[in-house]
Coordinates of C-alpha atoms and ligand atoms in Angstrom, one line a residue:
X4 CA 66.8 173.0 43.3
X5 CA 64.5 170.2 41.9
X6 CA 61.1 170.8 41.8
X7 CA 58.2 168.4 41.2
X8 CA 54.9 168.3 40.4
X9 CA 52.7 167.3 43.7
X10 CA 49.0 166.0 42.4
X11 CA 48.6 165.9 46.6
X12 CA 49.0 170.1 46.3
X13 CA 48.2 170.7 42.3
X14 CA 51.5 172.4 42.4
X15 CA 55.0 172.3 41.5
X16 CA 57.2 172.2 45.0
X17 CA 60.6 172.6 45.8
X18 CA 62.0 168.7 46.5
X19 CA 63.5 168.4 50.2
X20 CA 64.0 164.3 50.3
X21 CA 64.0 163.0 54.1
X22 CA 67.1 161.6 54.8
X23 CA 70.1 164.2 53.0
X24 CA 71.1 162.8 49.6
X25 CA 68.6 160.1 49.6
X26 CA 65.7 159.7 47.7
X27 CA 62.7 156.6 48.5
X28 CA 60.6 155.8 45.9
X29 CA 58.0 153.4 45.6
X30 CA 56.2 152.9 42.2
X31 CA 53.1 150.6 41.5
X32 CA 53.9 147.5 39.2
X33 CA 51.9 145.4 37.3
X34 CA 49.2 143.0 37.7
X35 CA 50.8 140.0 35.6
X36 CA 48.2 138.3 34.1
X37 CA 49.4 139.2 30.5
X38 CA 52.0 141.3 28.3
X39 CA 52.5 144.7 29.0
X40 CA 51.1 146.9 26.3
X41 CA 53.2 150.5 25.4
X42 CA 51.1 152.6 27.3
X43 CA 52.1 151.0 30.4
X44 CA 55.9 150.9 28.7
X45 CA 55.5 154.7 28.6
X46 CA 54.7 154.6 32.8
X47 CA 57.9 153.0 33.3
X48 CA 60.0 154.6 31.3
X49 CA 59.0 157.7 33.0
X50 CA 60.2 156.6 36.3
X51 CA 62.9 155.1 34.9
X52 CA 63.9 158.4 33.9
X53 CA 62.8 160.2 37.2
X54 CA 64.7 157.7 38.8
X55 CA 68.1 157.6 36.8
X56 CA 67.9 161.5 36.9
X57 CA 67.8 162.0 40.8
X58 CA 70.6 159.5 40.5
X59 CA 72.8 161.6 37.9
X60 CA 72.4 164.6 40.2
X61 CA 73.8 162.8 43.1
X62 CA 71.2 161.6 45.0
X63 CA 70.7 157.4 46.5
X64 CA 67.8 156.3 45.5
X65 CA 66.1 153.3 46.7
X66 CA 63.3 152.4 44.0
X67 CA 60.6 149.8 45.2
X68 CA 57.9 148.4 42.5
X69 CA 55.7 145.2 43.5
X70 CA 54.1 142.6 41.4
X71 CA 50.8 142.2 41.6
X72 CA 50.3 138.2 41.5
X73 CA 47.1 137.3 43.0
X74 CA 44.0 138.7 41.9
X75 CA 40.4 138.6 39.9
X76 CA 42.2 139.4 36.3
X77 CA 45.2 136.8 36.7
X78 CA 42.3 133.9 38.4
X79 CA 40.2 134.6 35.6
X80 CA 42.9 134.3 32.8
X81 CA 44.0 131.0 34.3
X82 CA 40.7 129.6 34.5
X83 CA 40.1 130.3 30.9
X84 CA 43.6 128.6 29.8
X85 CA 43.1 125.6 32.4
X86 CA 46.2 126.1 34.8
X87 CA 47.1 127.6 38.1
X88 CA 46.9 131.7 39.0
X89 CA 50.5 131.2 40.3
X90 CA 51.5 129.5 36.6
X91 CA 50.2 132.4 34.8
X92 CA 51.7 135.0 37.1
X93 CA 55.1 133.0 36.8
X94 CA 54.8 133.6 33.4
X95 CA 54.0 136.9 33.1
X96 CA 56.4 138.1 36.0
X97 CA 58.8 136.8 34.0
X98 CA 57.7 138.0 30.7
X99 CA 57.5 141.9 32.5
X100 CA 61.0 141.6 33.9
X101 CA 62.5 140.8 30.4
X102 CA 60.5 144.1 28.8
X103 CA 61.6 146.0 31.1
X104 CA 64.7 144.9 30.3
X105 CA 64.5 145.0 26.3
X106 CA 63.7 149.3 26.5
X107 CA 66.8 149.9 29.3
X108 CA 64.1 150.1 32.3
X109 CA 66.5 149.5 35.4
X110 CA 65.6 147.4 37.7
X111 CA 64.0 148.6 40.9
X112 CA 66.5 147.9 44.4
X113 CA 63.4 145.6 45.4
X114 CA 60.9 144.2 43.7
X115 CA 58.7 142.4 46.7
X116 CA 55.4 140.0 45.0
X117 CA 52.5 140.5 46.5
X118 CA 51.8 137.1 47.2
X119 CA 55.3 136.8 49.7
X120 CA 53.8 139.8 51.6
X121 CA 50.6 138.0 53.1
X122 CA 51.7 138.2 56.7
X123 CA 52.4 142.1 56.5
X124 CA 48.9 142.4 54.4
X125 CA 47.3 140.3 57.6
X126 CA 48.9 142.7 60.1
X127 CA 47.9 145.9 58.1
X128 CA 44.3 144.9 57.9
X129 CA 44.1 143.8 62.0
X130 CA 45.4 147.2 62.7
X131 CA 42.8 149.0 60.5
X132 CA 40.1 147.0 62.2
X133 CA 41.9 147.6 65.4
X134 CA 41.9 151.5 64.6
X135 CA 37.7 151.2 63.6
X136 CA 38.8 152.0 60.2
X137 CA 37.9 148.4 58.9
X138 CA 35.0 146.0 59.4
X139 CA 35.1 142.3 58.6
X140 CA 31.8 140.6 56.3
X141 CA 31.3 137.3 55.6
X142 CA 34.6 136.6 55.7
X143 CA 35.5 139.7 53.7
X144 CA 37.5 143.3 54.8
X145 CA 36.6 146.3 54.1
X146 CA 38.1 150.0 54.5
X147 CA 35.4 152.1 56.3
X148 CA 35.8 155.4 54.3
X149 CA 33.7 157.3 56.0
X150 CA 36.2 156.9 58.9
X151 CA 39.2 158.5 57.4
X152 CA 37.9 162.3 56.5
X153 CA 40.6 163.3 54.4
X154 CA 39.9 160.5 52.0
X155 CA 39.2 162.2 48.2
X156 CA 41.8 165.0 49.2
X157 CA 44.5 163.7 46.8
X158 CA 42.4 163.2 43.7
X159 CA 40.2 166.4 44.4
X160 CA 37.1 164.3 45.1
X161 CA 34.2 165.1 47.2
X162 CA 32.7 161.9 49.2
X163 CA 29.1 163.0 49.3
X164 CA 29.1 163.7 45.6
X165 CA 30.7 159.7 45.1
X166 CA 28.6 158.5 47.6
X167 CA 25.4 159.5 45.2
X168 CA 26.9 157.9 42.7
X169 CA 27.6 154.6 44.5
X170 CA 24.3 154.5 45.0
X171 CA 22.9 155.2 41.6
X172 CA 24.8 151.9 40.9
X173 CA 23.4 150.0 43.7
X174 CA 20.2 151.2 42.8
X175 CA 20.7 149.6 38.7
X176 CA 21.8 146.4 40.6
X177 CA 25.7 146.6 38.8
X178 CA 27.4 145.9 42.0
X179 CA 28.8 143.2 44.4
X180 CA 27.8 145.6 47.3
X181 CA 25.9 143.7 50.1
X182 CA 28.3 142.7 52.2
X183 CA 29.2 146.5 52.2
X184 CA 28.2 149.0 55.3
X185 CA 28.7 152.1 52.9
X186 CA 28.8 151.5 49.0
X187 CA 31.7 153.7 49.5
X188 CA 33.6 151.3 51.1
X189 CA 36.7 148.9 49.2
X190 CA 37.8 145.6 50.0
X191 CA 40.9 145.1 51.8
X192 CA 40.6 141.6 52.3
X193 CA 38.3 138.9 50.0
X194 CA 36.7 135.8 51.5
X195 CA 38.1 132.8 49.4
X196 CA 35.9 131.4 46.7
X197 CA 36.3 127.5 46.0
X198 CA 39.4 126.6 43.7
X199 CA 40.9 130.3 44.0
X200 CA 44.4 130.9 45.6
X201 CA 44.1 131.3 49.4
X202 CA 45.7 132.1 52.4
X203 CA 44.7 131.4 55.9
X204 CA 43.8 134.5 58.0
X205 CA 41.7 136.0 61.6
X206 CA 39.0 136.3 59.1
X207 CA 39.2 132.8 57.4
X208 CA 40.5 131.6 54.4
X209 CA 40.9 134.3 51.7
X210 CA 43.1 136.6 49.8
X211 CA 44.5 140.5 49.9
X212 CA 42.6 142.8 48.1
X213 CA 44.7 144.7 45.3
X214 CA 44.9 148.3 47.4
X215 CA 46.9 146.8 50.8
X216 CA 49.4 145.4 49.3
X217 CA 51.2 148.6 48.2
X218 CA 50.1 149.9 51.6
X219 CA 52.0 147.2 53.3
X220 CA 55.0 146.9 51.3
X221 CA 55.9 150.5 50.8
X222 CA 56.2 150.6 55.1
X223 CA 57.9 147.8 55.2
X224 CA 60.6 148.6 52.2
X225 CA 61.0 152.2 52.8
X226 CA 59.6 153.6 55.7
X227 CA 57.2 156.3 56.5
X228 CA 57.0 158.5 55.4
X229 CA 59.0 158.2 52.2
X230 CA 59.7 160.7 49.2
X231 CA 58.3 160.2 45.9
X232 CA 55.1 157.6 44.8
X233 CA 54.5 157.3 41.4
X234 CA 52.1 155.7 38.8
X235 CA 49.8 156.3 35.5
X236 CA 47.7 158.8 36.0
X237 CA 44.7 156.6 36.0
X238 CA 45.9 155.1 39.3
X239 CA 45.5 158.1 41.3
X240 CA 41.8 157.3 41.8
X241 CA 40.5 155.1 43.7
X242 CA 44.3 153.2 44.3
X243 CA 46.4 155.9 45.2
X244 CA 43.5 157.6 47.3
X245 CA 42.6 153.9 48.7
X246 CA 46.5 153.4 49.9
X247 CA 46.8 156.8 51.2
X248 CA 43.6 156.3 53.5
X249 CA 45.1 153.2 54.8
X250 CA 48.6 153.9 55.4
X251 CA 47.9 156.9 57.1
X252 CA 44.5 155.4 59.1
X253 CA 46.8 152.8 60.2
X254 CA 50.2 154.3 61.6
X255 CA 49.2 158.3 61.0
X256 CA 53.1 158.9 60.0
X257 CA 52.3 160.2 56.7
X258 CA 52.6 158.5 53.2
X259 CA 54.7 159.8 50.7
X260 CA 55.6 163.7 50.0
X261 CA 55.7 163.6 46.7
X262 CA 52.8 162.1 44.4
X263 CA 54.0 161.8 40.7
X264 CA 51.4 160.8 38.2
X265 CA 52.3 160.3 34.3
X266 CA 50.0 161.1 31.6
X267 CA 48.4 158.5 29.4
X268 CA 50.0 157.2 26.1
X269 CA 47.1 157.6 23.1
X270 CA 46.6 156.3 20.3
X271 CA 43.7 157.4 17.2
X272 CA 41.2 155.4 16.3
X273 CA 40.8 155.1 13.0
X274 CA 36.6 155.2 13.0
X275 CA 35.8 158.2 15.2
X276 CA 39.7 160.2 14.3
X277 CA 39.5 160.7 17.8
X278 CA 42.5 160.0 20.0
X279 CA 41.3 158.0 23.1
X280 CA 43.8 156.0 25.3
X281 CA 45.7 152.8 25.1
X282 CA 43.9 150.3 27.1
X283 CA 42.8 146.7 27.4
X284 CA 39.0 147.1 28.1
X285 CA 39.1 149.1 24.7
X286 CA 41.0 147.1 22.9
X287 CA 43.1 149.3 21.5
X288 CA 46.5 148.2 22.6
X289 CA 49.3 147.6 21.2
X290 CA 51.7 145.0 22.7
X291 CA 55.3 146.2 23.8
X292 CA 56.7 143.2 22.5
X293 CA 55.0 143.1 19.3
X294 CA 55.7 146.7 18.8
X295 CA 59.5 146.2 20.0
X296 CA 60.1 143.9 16.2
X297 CA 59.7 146.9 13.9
X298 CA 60.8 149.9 16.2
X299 CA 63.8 150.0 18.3
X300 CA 63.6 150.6 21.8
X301 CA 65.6 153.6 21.6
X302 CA 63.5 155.0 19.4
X303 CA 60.4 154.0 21.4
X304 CA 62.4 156.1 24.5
X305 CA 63.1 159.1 22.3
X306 CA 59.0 159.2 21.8
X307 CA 58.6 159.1 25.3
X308 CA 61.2 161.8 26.4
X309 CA 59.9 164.4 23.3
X310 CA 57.0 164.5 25.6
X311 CA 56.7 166.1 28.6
X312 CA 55.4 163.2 31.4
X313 CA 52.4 164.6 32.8
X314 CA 51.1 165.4 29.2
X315 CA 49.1 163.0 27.0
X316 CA 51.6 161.3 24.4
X317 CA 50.3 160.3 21.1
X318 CA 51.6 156.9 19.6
X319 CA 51.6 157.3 15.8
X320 CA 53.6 156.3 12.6
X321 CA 54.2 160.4 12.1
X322 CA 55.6 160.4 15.7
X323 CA 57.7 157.8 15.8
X324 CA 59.4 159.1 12.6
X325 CA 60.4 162.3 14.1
X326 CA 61.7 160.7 17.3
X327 CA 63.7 158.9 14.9
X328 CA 64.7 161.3 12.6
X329 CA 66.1 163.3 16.2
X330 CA 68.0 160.5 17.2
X331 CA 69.9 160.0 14.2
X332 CA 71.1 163.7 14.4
X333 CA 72.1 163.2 17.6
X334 CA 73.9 159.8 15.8
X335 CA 75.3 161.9 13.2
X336 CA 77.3 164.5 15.4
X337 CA 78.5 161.4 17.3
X338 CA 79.6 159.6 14.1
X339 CA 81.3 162.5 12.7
X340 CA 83.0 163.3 15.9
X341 CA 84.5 159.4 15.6
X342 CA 85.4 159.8 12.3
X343 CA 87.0 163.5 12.6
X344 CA 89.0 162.0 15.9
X345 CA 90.0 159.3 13.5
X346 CA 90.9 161.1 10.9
X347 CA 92.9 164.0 13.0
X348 CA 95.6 165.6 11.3
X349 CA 99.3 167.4 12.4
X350 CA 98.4 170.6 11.7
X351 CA 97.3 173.7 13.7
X352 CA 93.8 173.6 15.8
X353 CA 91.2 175.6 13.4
X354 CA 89.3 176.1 16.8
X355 CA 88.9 177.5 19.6
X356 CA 88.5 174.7 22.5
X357 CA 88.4 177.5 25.3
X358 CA 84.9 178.9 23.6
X359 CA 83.8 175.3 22.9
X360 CA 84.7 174.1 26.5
X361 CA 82.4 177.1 27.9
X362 CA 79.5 176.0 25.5
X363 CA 79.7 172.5 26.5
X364 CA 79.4 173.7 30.6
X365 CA 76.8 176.2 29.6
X366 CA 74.9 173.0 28.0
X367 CA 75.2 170.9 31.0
X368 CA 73.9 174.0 33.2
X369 CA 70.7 174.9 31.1
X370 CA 70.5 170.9 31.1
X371 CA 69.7 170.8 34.7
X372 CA 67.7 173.7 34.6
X373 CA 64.9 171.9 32.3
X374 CA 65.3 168.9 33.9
X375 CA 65.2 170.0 37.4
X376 CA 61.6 171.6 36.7
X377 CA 59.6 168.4 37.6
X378 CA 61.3 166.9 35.0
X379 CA 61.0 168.5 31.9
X380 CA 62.5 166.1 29.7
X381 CA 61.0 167.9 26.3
X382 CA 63.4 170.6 27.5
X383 CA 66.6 169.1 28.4
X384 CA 66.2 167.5 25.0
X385 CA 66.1 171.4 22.9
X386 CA 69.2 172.2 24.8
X387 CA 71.1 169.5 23.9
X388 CA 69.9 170.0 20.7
X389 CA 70.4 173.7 20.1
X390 CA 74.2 172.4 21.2
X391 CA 74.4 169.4 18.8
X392 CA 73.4 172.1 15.8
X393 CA 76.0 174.2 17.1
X394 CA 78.6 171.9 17.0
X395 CA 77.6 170.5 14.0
X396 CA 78.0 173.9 12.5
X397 CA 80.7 174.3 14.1
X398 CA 82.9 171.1 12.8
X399 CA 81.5 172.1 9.1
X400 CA 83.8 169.8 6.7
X401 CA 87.1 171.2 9.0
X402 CA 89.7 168.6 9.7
X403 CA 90.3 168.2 13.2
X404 CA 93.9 168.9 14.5
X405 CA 95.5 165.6 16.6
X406 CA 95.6 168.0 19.3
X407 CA 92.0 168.6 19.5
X408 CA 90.6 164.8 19.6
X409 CA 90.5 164.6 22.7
X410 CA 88.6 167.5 23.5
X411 CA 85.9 166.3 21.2
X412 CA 86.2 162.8 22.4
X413 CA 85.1 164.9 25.9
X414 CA 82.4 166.4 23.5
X415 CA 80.8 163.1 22.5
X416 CA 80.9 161.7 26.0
X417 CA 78.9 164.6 27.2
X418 CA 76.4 163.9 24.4
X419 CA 76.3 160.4 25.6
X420 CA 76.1 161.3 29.2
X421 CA 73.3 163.5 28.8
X422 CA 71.1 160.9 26.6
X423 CA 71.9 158.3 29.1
X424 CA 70.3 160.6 32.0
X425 CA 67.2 160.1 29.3
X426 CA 67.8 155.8 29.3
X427 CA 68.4 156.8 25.5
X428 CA 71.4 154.9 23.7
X429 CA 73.4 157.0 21.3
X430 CA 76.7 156.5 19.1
X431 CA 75.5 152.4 18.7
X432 CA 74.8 153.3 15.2
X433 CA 77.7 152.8 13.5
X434 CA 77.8 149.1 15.6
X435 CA 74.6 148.8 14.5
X436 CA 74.7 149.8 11.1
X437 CA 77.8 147.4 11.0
X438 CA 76.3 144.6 11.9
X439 CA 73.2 145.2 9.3
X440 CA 76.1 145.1 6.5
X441 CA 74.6 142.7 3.6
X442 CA 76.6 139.3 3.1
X443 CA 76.9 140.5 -0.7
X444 CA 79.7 143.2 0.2
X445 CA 82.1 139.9 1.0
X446 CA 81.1 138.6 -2.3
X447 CA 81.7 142.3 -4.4
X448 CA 85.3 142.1 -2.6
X449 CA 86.4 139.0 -3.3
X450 CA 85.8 140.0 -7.3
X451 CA 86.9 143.2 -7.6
X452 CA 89.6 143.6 -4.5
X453 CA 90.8 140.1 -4.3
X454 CA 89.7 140.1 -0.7
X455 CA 89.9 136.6 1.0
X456 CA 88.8 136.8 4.1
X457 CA 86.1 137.0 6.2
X458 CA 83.4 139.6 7.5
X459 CA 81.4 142.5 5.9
X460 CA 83.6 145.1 7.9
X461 CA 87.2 143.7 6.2
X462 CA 85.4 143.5 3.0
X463 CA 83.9 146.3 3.0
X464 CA 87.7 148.3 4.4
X465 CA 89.3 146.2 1.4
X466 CA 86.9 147.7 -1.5
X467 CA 87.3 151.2 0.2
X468 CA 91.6 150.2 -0.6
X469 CA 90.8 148.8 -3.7
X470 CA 89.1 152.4 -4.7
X471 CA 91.6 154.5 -3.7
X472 CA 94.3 152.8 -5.7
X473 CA 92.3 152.5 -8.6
X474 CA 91.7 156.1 -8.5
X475 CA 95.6 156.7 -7.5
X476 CA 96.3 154.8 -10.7
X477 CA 93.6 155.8 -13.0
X478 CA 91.4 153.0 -13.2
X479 CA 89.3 154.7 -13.4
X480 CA 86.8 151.6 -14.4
X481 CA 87.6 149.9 -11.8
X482 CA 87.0 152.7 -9.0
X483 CA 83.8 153.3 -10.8
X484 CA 82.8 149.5 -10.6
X485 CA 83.4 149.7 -6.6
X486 CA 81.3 152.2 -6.0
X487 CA 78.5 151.6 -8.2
X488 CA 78.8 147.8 -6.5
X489 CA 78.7 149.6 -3.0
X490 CA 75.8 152.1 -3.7
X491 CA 73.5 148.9 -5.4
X492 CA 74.3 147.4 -1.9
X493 CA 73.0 150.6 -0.2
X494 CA 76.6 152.1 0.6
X495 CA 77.0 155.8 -0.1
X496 CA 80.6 157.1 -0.4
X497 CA 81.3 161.1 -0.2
X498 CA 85.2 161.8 -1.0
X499 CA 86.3 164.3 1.0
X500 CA 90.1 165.4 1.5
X501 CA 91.1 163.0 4.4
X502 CA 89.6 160.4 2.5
X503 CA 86.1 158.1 1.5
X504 CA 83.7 158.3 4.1
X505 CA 80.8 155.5 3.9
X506 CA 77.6 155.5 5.3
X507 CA 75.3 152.7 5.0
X508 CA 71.5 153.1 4.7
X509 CA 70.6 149.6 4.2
Ligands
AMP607 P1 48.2 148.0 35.3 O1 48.9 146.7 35.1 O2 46.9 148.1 34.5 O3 48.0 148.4 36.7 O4 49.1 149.1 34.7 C1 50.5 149.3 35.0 C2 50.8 150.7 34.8 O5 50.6 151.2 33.5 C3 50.1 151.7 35.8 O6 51.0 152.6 36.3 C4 49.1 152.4 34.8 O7 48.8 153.7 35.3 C5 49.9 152.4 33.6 N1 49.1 152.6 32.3 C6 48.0 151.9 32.0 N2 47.5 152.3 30.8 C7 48.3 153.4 30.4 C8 48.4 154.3 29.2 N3 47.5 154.2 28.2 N4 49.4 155.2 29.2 C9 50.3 155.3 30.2 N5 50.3 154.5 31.3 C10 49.3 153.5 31.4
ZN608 ZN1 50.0 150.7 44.2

C-alpha cells in the first residue's frame, strides 16, 4: 500500500486513486520568462520520480503541467529587451522543454499553455461571480475570500490573523489594493494595461490572473476531483490555497486528494555561512544549464534522490561528490558484472544462484517498502545499496562459470531497473568512458602494435594484444613500454587470471 504525505491533512495516508489502476496528476509548471534555475530542476525531478514510480508499480498515470505564458514577470522581461511577451515565452517554453529533457524529466501526457486556455479561464471566472465568490473592478476580477470559509485550511492559515497583516501593508502604502473590497482578496482576472497582451472578455479587455489558470485546466484535463497535485513547497501559499478556493467555490466537486509539496533546494552563502534557498529575488541561483556543463545530469539526479523530497536539499561541491562517488559504485558492480559475463569460463558455478535469486527478490521487496512510504527515495537507494555491497562481495575476484551469465545478466538488469524507477542512468559508463578515450591511444598503437586503423576502442584492444604477446614472449620491454604508454594516457591495467582488465580515469 502506497502512502503519501497529504499537506491538506499533515499526515501520511494510505493512497486509494479514483478510478482503479489510474493515477491523475496535475503539477504546476513554469512561468517562462527565463531559464530554469536547479532548485526548480529539483521540483521536477521529484515528480518525475513520483510519477515514473506510480508507473513502475502498475498504475496509468495521466500527468498534466501548464506553462505559464502571460504574465507581469514575462511583460516586464520583454519590455526590458524590446520584443513581444509571446516572443520571450516562445523562447523560454522552448528552452524549459529542452531541460527537462537534458536531466530525463518525461514529458507530462499534456502540457496545456495558459494563454490557449482563455475561454475556459473566462468561464471559470463568470461562474465565480455567478456563485458571489467574485466581484468585477474597474475592469479587474477578484476572488472574494471571505466568501469561501475554508480558505487557509490547506496551508494551516488563519484569515483574521492575514487579514491584519494585509492591512499593515495597506496602511505603509506597499500595495496595489484599491480596487480591492477586502485586502484579502486576489486577482482572477486583470484589466488590460496599454501595449500588454490582451484578450477580450464580459469584463473588457484584459488578461488571466496567474491562480485560474491551474484552476481551469486541471478540470478540464483531468476531472474533478483528481488524485495527486504537486509543486515546491513555496507554492502552497497563497497558489495552491488560491486554486483550491476557486475550484471548489466554483463546482463544489472537490480538488485533488492528495497535495504533494517538495522541499526547497539550498544553497550557502558564502558571507553569512548560512544556507538560505535558491531563488531569483535573492540572487543566489544557479542556472540548470550552466550547471548541466561541469556535472552530469545523472549525477545532478543521484543528489536529488539521496534526499528525501519533502526535506531541504543542500546544493554543494561536498554533495555532489558523494552523489557521484555512489553512482560510480553502482557503475562498478555493473561494469564488473559485464566484464565477468564476458569473461565466463567452462568450469563449475562457484555460487549459489538459488541464495542469490532470493537476495535479489528480497531487494526488490524492501525496495517497495521504502519507496511506497510517500516516497522515500533516500531509502530505496540504502537497499539497493546494502545489495550492490553484497554482490560485490559476493563476486570477490571469482571467475564466473558460462552457466551463470545469465543469471547475473538478470542481476544487472535489476540494478538498472531499480535506478531507472529513480530517472537515474546506470551501466553508460563504460560507453561513456569510451567515448572520453584520448586521440593519443591511436597514435601509441600505431608505434608500438602496428595498429592501422581507426578509433580509440581498436587501438586501444590492439595495445591490450600487443601486451599480452609481449609478455607471452618475454619482451618484456615492450609490455612495459605499453603500459607505461597507457597509464601516461590515464589507462590503468590490473592483470588478473582471465586476463588485462583496463579502466580509464581520464
Ligand atoms: P516558478 O517558475 O517560480 O513558479 O517555479 C517553478 C517550480 O519550481 C515551482 O514548483 C516552485 O515551487 C519550484 N521552486 C522554486 N524555487 C525552488 C527551490 N529553491 N527549490 C525547489 N523548488 C523550487
Ligand atoms: Zn498551479
Amino acid at each position: 500500500m502506497i502512502r503519501i504525505y497529504n499537506t491538506a491533512s499533515r499526515a501520511k495516508e494510505d493512497f486509494h486513486s479514483h478510478v482503479l489502476g489510474k493515477v491523475s496528476m496535475y503539477v504546476c509548471g513554469p512561468t517562462v520568462y527565463n531559464y530554469i534555475h536547479i532548485g526548480n530542476a529539483r521540483t521536477f525531478i521529484v515528480f518525475d520520480v513520483v510519477r515514473r514510480y506510480l508507473q513502475w508499480r502498475g498504475f496509468d498515470v495521466t500527468f498534466v503541467q501548464n506553462i505559464t505564458d502571460v504574465d507581469d514577470k514575462i511583460i516586464n522581461k520583454a519590455n526590458e529587451d524590446g520584443r513581444s511577451a509571446s516572443d520571450v515565452a516562445a523562447e523560454y517554453t522552448e528552452a524549459f522543454i529542452e531541460d527537462m529533457h537534458a536531466i530525463g524529466v518525461k514529458d507530462p501526457d499534456v502540457r496545456p499553455m495558459a494563454t490557449e486556455e482563455i475561454p475556459e479561464m473566462i468561464a471559470l471566472v463568470q461562474t465565480l461571480i455567478d456563485g458571489g465568490h467574485a466581484y468585477e473592478s474597474e475592469g479587474d476580477v477578484y476572488f472574494s475570500v471571505r466568501s469561501f470559509p475554508e480558505y487557509g485550511a490547506l496551508s494551516g492559515r488563519d484569515v483574521d490573523e492575514m487579514e491584519s497583516g494585509h492591512r499593515e501593508l495597506r496602511a505603509a502604502g506597499q500595495g496595489t489594493e484599491e480596487r480591492k473590497r477586502d485586502p484579502l482578496d486576489f486577482a482572477l482576472w486583470k484589466a488590460a494595461k496599454p501595449g500588454e497582451p490582451a484578450w477580450d472578455s464580459p469584463w473588457g479587455q484584459g488578461r488571466p490572473g496567474w491562480h485560474i489558470e491551474c484552476s481551469a485546466m486541471s478540470r478540464k484535463y483531468l476531472g474533478l476531483p483528481f488524485d495527486i497535485h504537486g509543486g515546491g513547497s513555496d507554492l502552497c501559499f497563497p497558489h495552491h490555497e488560491n486554486e483550491l478556493a476557486q475550484s471548489v467555490a466554483a463546482y463544489n466537486e472537490g480538488f485533488a486528494d492528495y497535495w504533494m509539496h517538495s522541499g526547497m533546494l539550498q544553497i550557502r552563502n558564502d558571507d553569512t555561512g548560512e544556507t538560505e534557498k535558491m531563488s531569483k529575488s535573492l540572487g543566489n541561483f544557479l542556472v540548470l544549464r550552466d550547471v548541466l556543463r561541469d556535472v552530469p545530469a545523472r549525477v545532478l539526479r543521484m543528489l536529488c534522490v539521496q534526499t528525501h523530497y519533502r526535506s531541504p536539499m543542500e546544493y554543494s561541491p561536498e554533495r555532489l561528490e558523494e552523489a557521484a562517488a555512489a553512482l560510480e559504485r553502482i557503475d562498478n558492480l555493473i561494469a564488473r558484472i559485464d566484464w565477468a559475463c564476458e569473461n565466463a569460463q567452462d568450469i563449475p558455478s562457484p555460487f549459489d544462484t538459488h541464495a542469490l535469486g532470493n537476495m535479489v527478490r528480497n531487494t526488490r521487496s524492501d525496495f517497495v517498502v521504502a519507496m511506497d512510504d510517500d516516497f522515500n527515495t533516500a531509502g530505496g537507494l540504502g537497499v539497493l545499496f546494502g545489495f550492490v555491497n553484497a554482490m560485490n562481495a559476493e563476486l570477490g575476484d571469482k571467475t564466473i562459470a558460462d552457466a551463470d551469465a545469465p543469471f547475473f545478466k538478470e542481476v544487472r538488469a535489476f540494478v538498472v531497473e531499480l535506478m531507472d524507477v529513480l530517472g537515474v542512468e546506470v551501466g553508460a559508463a563504460a560507453a561513456d568512458a569510451a567515448a572520453a578515450y584520448p586521440p593519443e591511444v591511436i597514435e601509441l598503437a600505431r608505434d608500438l602494435a602496428g595498429f592501422d586503423g581507426d578509433g580509440a576502442e581498436p587501438a586501444l584492444d590492439a595495445l591490450l594484444a600487443a601486451r599480452a604477446d609481449a609478455r607471452a614472449s618475454k619482451d618484456f620491454a615492450l609490455a612495459d613500454a605499453v603500459r607505461d604508454g597507457l597509464s601516461a594516457l590515464g589507462f590503468t591495467i590490473e592483470d588478473t587470471p582471465q586476463g588485462a582488465r583496463v579502466s580509464f580515469s581520464g
